[in-house]
Amino acid sequence: MMIALKAIQASFTYSSNHVFFQTRRITTYTKNPILCLSKSNDSESDSDPEPEGDTRKQDLLAQIAMLQAQKIMENIESQMQAFKESQELNMQEIEMNEDQLAEFEDQMEKERNEGLFFKNLTEKKPIDTAKAMEEAEKVKEVTKEKVGSKARRNLYLALITVLAVGIADSLVTGSDWRKVAVLGAILVALFSQFIYEQTVLSEEEKTEKNDENK
C-alpha cells in the first residue's frame, strides 16, 4: 500500500512540474513577440526622420538650382541687351558712313563738272630741294651727336666692365645663380645696344664719305 501511494505521489509531482514548465515556456514565448514588436516599432520610429532630412536636402538643392538658373538668365539678358546696343551703334555708324560717302560722291561729281577734279590731280607743288637737303643734314647731325658721342661710348664701356667684374665675382664666391642671371641679362642688353650704336655710327660715316666723294 505504501509503495502504491509513493508511485501516485511521484506521478503527480512530475505532472505538476511538467505543467508549470509548459506554462512558463508559453509565458516566455508570449513576452518575446511583444519585445520584438516594440523593437521593430522603435527601429521604424528611428528611421522616420531620415526621409524628412532627405526632403530638406532636396528642397535646398532645388532652391540653389533655381537661383543659379535665375543668375544665368540675368546674365543672358544683360548680354543680349549689350549686343542690341552695340548693334544699334554699328547701324548708326554705317548710316553715317553711307551719308558721308554720298556727300563725297556728290562733291566729286560737282568738281568733275567744274573741271577742278582733274586740275587738282595734275597740279603738284614744287619741291624745295635745298630745304630738304638742309633737313636731312640736320637729322644726320643730330643722329651723329646722339650715337657717336665719346661720353656715351665711354659710359657704355664702363657699365659693361662693371657688370663683367660683378658676374666674375659672383661666380667665384658662389653667389645665387639668379643674381648671376640678372647681371648677365643686363650685360647682354648693354653690349647689344653698344654694338648697334657703333654700327649706326659707322654707316653714317660711310654715307658722309660717299657724299663727299660725289
C-alpha positions as a Python dict, from the first residue, in 0.01 Angstrom:
ca = {
    (1, 'M'): (0, 0, 0),
    (2, 'M'): (279, 244, 85),
    (3, 'I'): (452, 161, -240),
    (4, 'A'): (136, 245, -439),
    (5, 'L'): (96, 582, -261),
    (6, 'K'): (457, 678, -335),
    (7, 'A'): (413, 594, -700),
    (8, 'I'): (95, 810, -723),
    (9, 'Q'): (271, 1099, -543),
    (10, 'A'): (571, 1080, -777),
    (11, 'S'): (350, 1084, -1086),
    (12, 'F'): (151, 1381, -950),
    (13, 'T'): (472, 1571, -877),
    (14, 'Y'): (604, 1504, -1225),
    (15, 'S'): (281, 1614, -1390),
    (16, 'S'): (264, 1937, -1187),
    (17, 'N'): (624, 2023, -1272),
    (18, 'H'): (562, 1949, -1637),
    (19, 'V'): (256, 2176, -1643),
    (20, 'F'): (447, 2456, -1467),
    (21, 'F'): (735, 2428, -1713),
    (22, 'Q'): (496, 2437, -2013),
    (23, 'T'): (317, 2738, -1865),
    (24, 'R'): (647, 2919, -1816),
    (25, 'R'): (752, 2847, -2175),
    (26, 'I'): (420, 2981, -2306),
    (27, 'T'): (457, 3295, -2091),
    (28, 'T'): (810, 3349, -2215),
    (29, 'Y'): (703, 3293, -2575),
    (30, 'T'): (418, 3540, -2543),
    (31, 'K'): (652, 3802, -2398),
    (32, 'N'): (912, 3773, -2675),
    (33, 'P'): (679, 3880, -2963),
    (34, 'I'): (588, 4187, -2760),
    (35, 'L'): (955, 4271, -2724),
    (36, 'C'): (1014, 4207, -3094),
    (37, 'L'): (719, 4424, -3188),
    (38, 'S'): (838, 4702, -2958),
    (39, 'K'): (1189, 4682, -3103),
    (40, 'S'): (1058, 4688, -3460),
    (41, 'N'): (839, 4987, -3377),
    (42, 'D'): (1137, 5166, -3223),
    (43, 'S'): (1351, 5100, -3529),
    (44, 'E'): (1073, 5227, -3756),
    (45, 'S'): (1031, 5538, -3540),
    (46, 'D'): (1407, 5597, -3555),
    (47, 'S'): (1416, 5562, -3933),
    (48, 'D'): (1123, 5800, -3987),
    (49, 'P'): (1325, 6130, -3958),
    (50, 'E'): (1557, 6029, -4246),
    (51, 'P'): (1302, 6097, -4523),
    (52, 'E'): (1241, 6442, -4374),
    (53, 'G'): (1615, 6516, -4388),
    (54, 'D'): (1634, 6392, -4745),
    (55, 'T'): (1336, 6610, -4837),
    (56, 'R'): (1502, 6918, -4686),
    (57, 'K'): (1822, 6847, -4877),
    (58, 'Q'): (1629, 6808, -5199),
    (59, 'D'): (1444, 7134, -5133),
    (60, 'L'): (1772, 7317, -5070),
    (61, 'L'): (1927, 7173, -5385),
    (62, 'A'): (1620, 7276, -5584),
    (63, 'Q'): (1640, 7632, -5445),
    (64, 'I'): (2011, 7653, -5529),
    (65, 'A'): (1943, 7528, -5881),
    (66, 'M'): (1666, 7787, -5923),
    (67, 'L'): (1897, 8068, -5806),
    (68, 'Q'): (2171, 7958, -6042),
    (69, 'A'): (1925, 7938, -6330),
    (70, 'Q'): (1799, 8286, -6244),
    (71, 'K'): (2154, 8426, -6246),
    (72, 'I'): (2225, 8260, -6579),
    (73, 'M'): (1908, 8408, -6728),
    (74, 'E'): (2001, 8754, -6596),
    (75, 'N'): (2348, 8726, -6749),
    (76, 'I'): (2200, 8618, -7081),
    (77, 'E'): (1956, 8908, -7076),
    (78, 'S'): (2232, 9159, -6996),
    (79, 'Q'): (2448, 9018, -7277),
    (80, 'M'): (2157, 9038, -7519),
    (81, 'Q'): (2094, 9398, -7415),
    (82, 'A'): (2459, 9487, -7468),
    (83, 'F'): (2454, 9314, -7807),
    (84, 'K'): (2146, 9509, -7910),
    (85, 'E'): (2305, 9837, -7803),
    (86, 'S'): (2627, 9760, -7990),
    (87, 'Q'): (2425, 9659, -8296),
    (88, 'E'): (2237, 9987, -8284),
    (89, 'L'): (2565, 10179, -8259),
    (90, 'N'): (2704, 9986, -8554),
    (91, 'M'): (2395, 10063, -8758),
    (92, 'Q'): (2430, 10432, -8673),
    (93, 'E'): (2796, 10427, -8778),
    (94, 'I'): (2706, 10251, -9103),
    (95, 'E'): (2440, 10510, -9176),
    (96, 'M'): (2686, 10792, -9101),
    (97, 'N'): (2945, 10636, -9331),
    (98, 'E'): (2689, 10595, -9604),
    (99, 'D'): (2587, 10959, -9568),
    (100, 'Q'): (2949, 11071, -9582),
    (101, 'L'): (3009, 10854, -9889),
    (102, 'A'): (2705, 11002, -10059),
    (103, 'E'): (2826, 11354, -9981),
    (104, 'F'): (3173, 11269, -10111),
    (105, 'E'): (3030, 11130, -10433),
    (106, 'D'): (2821, 11443, -10479),
    (107, 'Q'): (3127, 11661, -10422),
    (108, 'M'): (3328, 11454, -10671),
    (109, 'E'): (3055, 11494, -10927),
    (110, 'K'): (3045, 11870, -10877),
    (111, 'E'): (3423, 11905, -10906),
    (112, 'R'): (3427, 11687, -11215),
    (113, 'N'): (3165, 11904, -11373),
    (114, 'E'): (3355, 12221, -11292),
    (115, 'G'): (3688, 12081, -11409),
    (116, 'L'): (3852, 12118, -11070),
    (117, 'F'): (3895, 11749, -11007),
    (118, 'F'): (4136, 11685, -11294),
    (119, 'K'): (4306, 12017, -11233),
    (120, 'N'): (4389, 11921, -10876),
    (121, 'L'): (4524, 11586, -10995),
    (122, 'T'): (4763, 11740, -11248),
    (123, 'E'): (4890, 12023, -11028),
    (124, 'K'): (5182, 11948, -10797),
    (125, 'K'): (5359, 12172, -10555),
    (126, 'P'): (5725, 12240, -10636),
    (127, 'I'): (5969, 12057, -10410),
    (128, 'D'): (6220, 12273, -10227),
    (129, 'T'): (6538, 12067, -10280),
    (130, 'A'): (6760, 12296, -10077),
    (131, 'K'): (6529, 12284, -9778),
    (132, 'A'): (6504, 11906, -9799),
    (133, 'M'): (6882, 11871, -9807),
    (134, 'E'): (6911, 12102, -9510),
    (135, 'E'): (6664, 11896, -9309),
    (136, 'A'): (6849, 11577, -9399),
    (137, 'E'): (7176, 11727, -9281),
    (138, 'K'): (7016, 11830, -8954),
    (139, 'V'): (6888, 11479, -8898),
    (140, 'K'): (7230, 11335, -8969),
    (141, 'E'): (7398, 11574, -8730),
    (142, 'V'): (7152, 11502, -8451),
    (143, 'T'): (7190, 11128, -8501),
    (144, 'K'): (7564, 11155, -8506),
    (145, 'E'): (7569, 11363, -8189),
    (146, 'K'): (7344, 11121, -8001),
    (147, 'V'): (7500, 10798, -8117),
    (148, 'G'): (7864, 10877, -8168),
    (149, 'S'): (7943, 11093, -7870),
    (150, 'K'): (8252, 10985, -7679),
    (151, 'A'): (8087, 11034, -7343),
    (152, 'R'): (7808, 10793, -7435),
    (153, 'R'): (8055, 10538, -7567),
    (154, 'N'): (8268, 10562, -7253),
    (155, 'L'): (7960, 10522, -7035),
    (156, 'Y'): (7863, 10201, -7214),
    (157, 'L'): (8214, 10064, -7179),
    (158, 'A'): (8226, 10149, -6807),
    (159, 'L'): (7891, 9980, -6740),
    (160, 'I'): (7992, 9672, -6937),
    (161, 'T'): (8316, 9648, -6740),
    (162, 'V'): (8140, 9683, -6404),
    (163, 'L'): (7887, 9416, -6493),
    (164, 'A'): (8154, 9177, -6618),
    (165, 'V'): (8350, 9219, -6294),
    (166, 'G'): (8033, 9164, -6089),
    (167, 'I'): (7949, 8844, -6275),
    (168, 'A'): (8303, 8712, -6234),
    (169, 'D'): (8298, 8788, -5861),
    (170, 'S'): (7960, 8615, -5819),
    (171, 'L'): (8087, 8306, -5996),
    (172, 'V'): (8400, 8292, -5781),
    (173, 'T'): (8217, 8344, -5449),
    (174, 'G'): (7937, 8104, -5543),
    (175, 'S'): (7654, 8353, -5515),
    (176, 'D'): (7293, 8285, -5608),
    (177, 'W'): (7253, 8187, -5972),
    (178, 'R'): (6958, 8425, -6008),
    (179, 'K'): (7183, 8721, -5938),
    (180, 'V'): (7428, 8597, -6200),
    (181, 'A'): (7143, 8552, -6449),
    (182, 'V'): (7014, 8905, -6394),
    (183, 'L'): (7359, 9058, -6429),
    (184, 'G'): (7421, 8851, -6742),
    (185, 'A'): (7095, 8967, -6900),
    (186, 'I'): (7180, 9332, -6831),
    (187, 'L'): (7529, 9282, -6970),
    (188, 'V'): (7394, 9126, -7291),
    (189, 'A'): (7144, 9410, -7335),
    (190, 'L'): (7408, 9679, -7287),
    (191, 'F'): (7652, 9507, -7517),
    (192, 'S'): (7387, 9468, -7788),
    (193, 'Q'): (7293, 9836, -7763),
    (194, 'F'): (7659, 9937, -7779),
    (195, 'I'): (7718, 9726, -8091),
    (196, 'Y'): (7404, 9867, -8254),
    (197, 'E'): (7505, 10226, -8195),
    (198, 'Q'): (7856, 10165, -8321),
    (199, 'T'): (7713, 10005, -8636),
    (200, 'V'): (7486, 10304, -8695),
    (201, 'L'): (7778, 10540, -8643),
    (202, 'S'): (7996, 10353, -8893),
    (203, 'E'): (7717, 10355, -9151),
    (204, 'E'): (7671, 10728, -9107),
    (205, 'E'): (8043, 10786, -9156),
    (206, 'K'): (8042, 10575, -9476),
    (207, 'T'): (7744, 10771, -9609),
    (208, 'E'): (7917, 11101, -9540),
    (209, 'K'): (8231, 10985, -9720),
    (210, 'N'): (8032, 10876, -10023),
    (211, 'D'): (7853, 11211, -10035),
    (212, 'E'): (8183, 11397, -10016),
    (213, 'N'): (8331, 11189, -10298),
    (214, 'K'): (8033, 11266, -10518),
}
